[in-house]
C-alpha positions as a LaTeX table, in Angstrom:
\begin{tabular}{lrrr}
\hline
Residue & $x$ (\AA) & $y$ (\AA) & $z$ (\AA) \\
\hline
Met1 & 8.25 & $-16.57$ & $-12.18$ \\
Asn2 & 11.45 & $-16.67$ & $-10.14$ \\
Ile3 & 10.16 & $-19.54$ & $-7.76$ \\
Asp4 & 9.60 & $-23.04$ & $-8.99$ \\
Ile5 & 6.02 & $-23.77$ & $-8.32$ \\
Pro6 & 5.05 & $-27.50$ & $-8.39$ \\
Glu7 & 2.40 & $-28.57$ & $-10.99$ \\
Gly8 & $-1.17$ & $-27.85$ & $-9.73$ \\
Lys9 & $-0.14$ & $-25.59$ & $-6.89$ \\
His10 & $-1.49$ & $-22.05$ & $-6.68$ \\
Pro11 & 1.65 & $-19.84$ & $-6.72$ \\
Ile12 & 0.67 & $-17.50$ & $-3.79$ \\
Glu13 & $-0.65$ & $-20.17$ & $-1.69$ \\
Tyr14 & 2.46 & $-22.26$ & $-2.33$ \\
Val15 & 4.87 & $-19.50$ & $-1.70$ \\
Trp16 & 3.14 & $-17.76$ & 1.23 \\
Gly17 & 1.86 & $-20.95$ & 2.68 \\
Asp18 & 3.62 & $-24.14$ & 1.91 \\
Met19 & 7.17 & $-22.76$ & 1.66 \\
Val20 & 7.26 & $-20.81$ & 4.90 \\
Pro21 & 4.13 & $-21.54$ & 6.69 \\
Gly22 & 5.06 & $-19.92$ & 10.03 \\
Ile23 & 6.24 & $-16.72$ & 8.38 \\
Gly24 & 3.83 & $-16.73$ & 5.39 \\
Met25 & 0.58 & $-17.23$ & 7.29 \\
Ala26 & 1.70 & $-14.42$ & 9.66 \\
Ala27 & 2.51 & $-12.10$ & 6.88 \\
Ala28 & $-0.88$ & $-12.84$ & 5.24 \\
Asn29 & $-2.63$ & $-12.13$ & 8.44 \\
Phe30 & $-0.82$ & $-8.91$ & 8.88 \\
Ser31 & $-1.48$ & $-7.94$ & 5.14 \\
Leu32 & $-5.32$ & $-8.65$ & 5.66 \\
Ser33 & $-5.38$ & $-6.72$ & 8.95 \\
Val34 & $-4.41$ & $-3.61$ & 7.19 \\
Tyr35 & $-7.48$ & $-3.74$ & 5.11 \\
Ser36 & $-9.99$ & $-5.22$ & 7.74 \\
His37 & $-9.00$ & $-3.08$ & 10.62 \\
Thr38 & $-8.16$ & 0.45 & 9.15 \\
Thr39 & $-9.77$ & 3.56 & 10.38 \\
Leu40 & $-8.27$ & 5.65 & 7.63 \\
Gly41 & $-10.52$ & 7.27 & 5.06 \\
Leu42 & $-10.74$ & 5.40 & 1.70 \\
Arg43 & $-9.04$ & 8.15 & $-0.35$ \\
Glu44 & $-6.06$ & 8.61 & 1.90 \\
Phe45 & $-5.82$ & 4.89 & 2.33 \\
Glu46 & $-5.72$ & 4.30 & $-1.45$ \\
Ala47 & $-3.49$ & 7.24 & $-2.11$ \\
Ala48 & $-0.82$ & 5.75 & 0.11 \\
Arg49 & $-1.41$ & 2.20 & $-1.10$ \\
Leu50 & $-1.27$ & 3.21 & $-4.79$ \\
Arg51 & 1.80 & 5.26 & $-4.45$ \\
Ile52 & 3.52 & 2.35 & $-2.91$ \\
Ala53 & 2.13 & 0.13 & $-5.72$ \\
Gln54 & 3.64 & 2.55 & $-8.29$ \\
Ile55 & 6.99 & 2.64 & $-6.57$ \\
Asn56 & 7.07 & $-1.33$ & $-6.18$ \\
Gly57 & 5.74 & $-1.85$ & $-9.71$ \\
Cys58 & 3.61 & $-4.71$ & $-8.41$ \\
Leu59 & 1.16 & $-5.56$ & $-11.22$ \\
Phe60 & $-1.58$ & $-6.83$ & $-9.00$ \\
Cys61 & $-1.28$ & $-3.96$ & $-6.59$ \\
Leu62 & $-1.56$ & $-1.43$ & $-9.38$ \\
Asp63 & $-4.80$ & $-3.01$ & $-10.65$ \\
Trp64 & $-6.29$ & $-3.55$ & $-7.15$ \\
Arg65 & $-8.84$ & $-1.05$ & $-5.73$ \\
Thr66 & $-9.92$ & $-1.36$ & $-2.19$ \\
Asp67 & $-13.64$ & $-1.81$ & $-1.85$ \\
Arg68 & $-15.35$ & $-0.59$ & 1.19 \\
Asp69 & $-19.05$ & $-1.50$ & 1.23 \\
Gly70 & $-19.24$ & $-1.21$ & $-2.53$ \\
Glu71 & $-17.33$ & 2.08 & $-2.64$ \\
Lys72 & $-14.16$ & 2.49 & $-4.58$ \\
Val73 & $-12.01$ & 5.40 & $-5.65$ \\
Glu74 & $-12.78$ & 6.77 & $-9.06$ \\
Glu75 & $-11.02$ & 5.39 & $-12.23$ \\
Glu76 & $-8.82$ & 8.54 & $-12.52$ \\
Phe77 & $-7.50$ & 8.24 & $-8.93$ \\
Ser78 & $-4.39$ & 6.34 & $-9.87$ \\
Asp79 & $-3.37$ & 9.16 & $-12.25$ \\
Ala80 & $-4.00$ & 11.75 & $-9.53$ \\
Val81 & $-1.72$ & 9.60 & $-7.15$ \\
Thr82 & 1.09 & 9.84 & $-9.83$ \\
Glu83 & 0.56 & 13.63 & $-9.83$ \\
Trp84 & 0.03 & 13.97 & $-6.04$ \\
Arg85 & 2.07 & 17.20 & $-5.82$ \\
Thr86 & 0.00 & 19.12 & $-8.33$ \\
Thr87 & $-3.40$ & 17.43 & $-8.61$ \\
Asp88 & $-6.51$ & 19.36 & $-7.59$ \\
Ala89 & $-8.37$ & 16.05 & $-6.99$ \\
Phe90 & $-6.84$ & 15.57 & $-3.39$ \\
Asp91 & $-7.47$ & 17.24 & $-0.07$ \\
Asp92 & $-4.64$ & 17.93 & 2.32 \\
Arg93 & $-4.92$ & 14.51 & 4.01 \\
Thr94 & $-4.97$ & 12.51 & 0.75 \\
Arg95 & $-1.97$ & 14.49 & $-0.70$ \\
Leu96 & $-0.01$ & 13.98 & 2.59 \\
Ala97 & $-0.85$ & 10.20 & 2.44 \\
Ala98 & 0.62 & 9.99 & $-1.02$ \\
Glu99 & 3.59 & 12.12 & $-0.10$ \\
Tyr100 & 4.33 & 10.07 & 3.23 \\
Ala101 & 4.18 & 6.72 & 1.22 \\
Glu102 & 6.63 & 8.02 & $-1.20$ \\
Arg103 & 9.02 & 9.52 & 1.24 \\
Tyr104 & 8.57 & 6.44 & 3.50 \\
Ala105 & 9.66 & 4.13 & 0.61 \\
Leu106 & 12.30 & 6.32 & $-1.09$ \\
Asp107 & 13.67 & 8.85 & 1.45 \\
His108 & 12.72 & 7.99 & 4.98 \\
His109 & 15.80 & 9.71 & 6.32 \\
Gly110 & 14.49 & 12.91 & 4.79 \\
Leu111 & 11.21 & 12.96 & 6.85 \\
Asp112 & 12.25 & 16.30 & 8.66 \\
Asp113 & 10.49 & 18.62 & 11.18 \\
Glu114 & 8.75 & 20.55 & 8.45 \\
Phe115 & 7.11 & 17.34 & 7.03 \\
Trp116 & 6.04 & 16.27 & 10.59 \\
Thr117 & 4.57 & 19.57 & 11.26 \\
Arg118 & 2.34 & 19.38 & 8.20 \\
Met119 & 1.53 & 15.62 & 8.95 \\
Thr120 & 0.49 & 16.21 & 12.53 \\
Ala121 & $-1.62$ & 19.15 & 11.55 \\
His122 & $-3.87$ & 16.69 & 9.63 \\
Tyr123 & $-3.33$ & 13.25 & 11.26 \\
Ser124 & $-3.42$ & 12.10 & 14.85 \\
Gln125 & $-0.56$ & 10.03 & 16.22 \\
Val126 & $-2.64$ & 6.93 & 16.15 \\
Glu127 & $-3.36$ & 7.56 & 12.40 \\
Ile128 & 0.17 & 8.13 & 11.64 \\
Val129 & 1.15 & 4.88 & 13.23 \\
Glu130 & $-1.65$ & 3.09 & 11.28 \\
Leu131 & $-0.51$ & 4.66 & 8.12 \\
Ser132 & 3.02 & 3.77 & 8.87 \\
Met133 & 2.13 & 0.23 & 9.38 \\
Ser134 & $-0.02$ & $-0.08$ & 6.30 \\
Ile135 & 2.68 & 1.54 & 4.10 \\
Gly136 & 5.20 & $-0.95$ & 5.67 \\
Ser137 & 2.91 & $-3.85$ & 4.79 \\
Trp138 & 2.43 & $-2.74$ & 1.21 \\
Leu139 & 6.02 & $-1.94$ & 0.64 \\
Ala140 & 7.25 & $-5.31$ & 2.02 \\
Phe141 & 4.58 & $-7.57$ & 0.48 \\
Gly142 & 3.97 & $-5.85$ & $-2.73$ \\
Arg143 & 7.79 & $-5.74$ & $-3.30$ \\
Leu144 & 8.21 & $-9.49$ & $-2.39$ \\
Asn145 & 5.48 & $-10.35$ & $-4.83$ \\
Arg146 & 7.05 & $-8.30$ & $-7.55$ \\
Val147 & 10.64 & $-9.51$ & $-6.89$ \\
Leu148 & 9.63 & $-13.10$ & $-6.82$ \\
Gly149 & 7.52 & $-12.76$ & $-9.90$ \\
Leu150 & 4.21 & $-13.53$ & $-8.12$ \\
Asp151 & 2.54 & $-10.27$ & $-8.85$ \\
Ala152 & 0.90 & $-11.46$ & $-12.23$ \\
Val153 & $-0.76$ & $-14.24$ & $-10.43$ \\
Cys154 & $-1.55$ & $-12.64$ & $-7.01$ \\
Val155 & $-4.95$ & $-12.96$ & $-5.49$ \\
Leu156 & $-5.88$ & $-11.98$ & $-2.00$ \\
Pro157 & $-6.55$ & $-15.11$ & 0.12 \\
Thr158 & $-10.03$ & $-15.45$ & 1.71 \\
Gly159 & $-10.69$ & $-16.20$ & 5.28 \\
\hline
\end{tabular}
């Protein structure tokens, strides 16, 4: 761990709450809002989320599976996300979500007219904004936890 955590303190609660309470609580609320207010389908949501987790290398994010009323993506889904270009497990929306997440994280200047033509053929503008905010949340907070060494002890806050 790269941050000194006082004895008896929970690492995530300490870093996100005690160290920077004004920023940390706002960040936690934004992070939780991505899950509680999404209108995106589970498969496209998870394709984008897992692609960012793979890029960030966040251990917790790689192990996490979003649960919607007892429904989760299949165990092999993560492998399909890795192979998003060629997998036959994805429909167009799911494949585009994984592609968008990757390009958002690694080549956002390369999002050209050809990409946006494909994206807008399958996603509304509202869905694109929602997906963009979700990807931004996962990129920022998953990377923060990985860089600070918190990803091995990360648990989602309740409440």
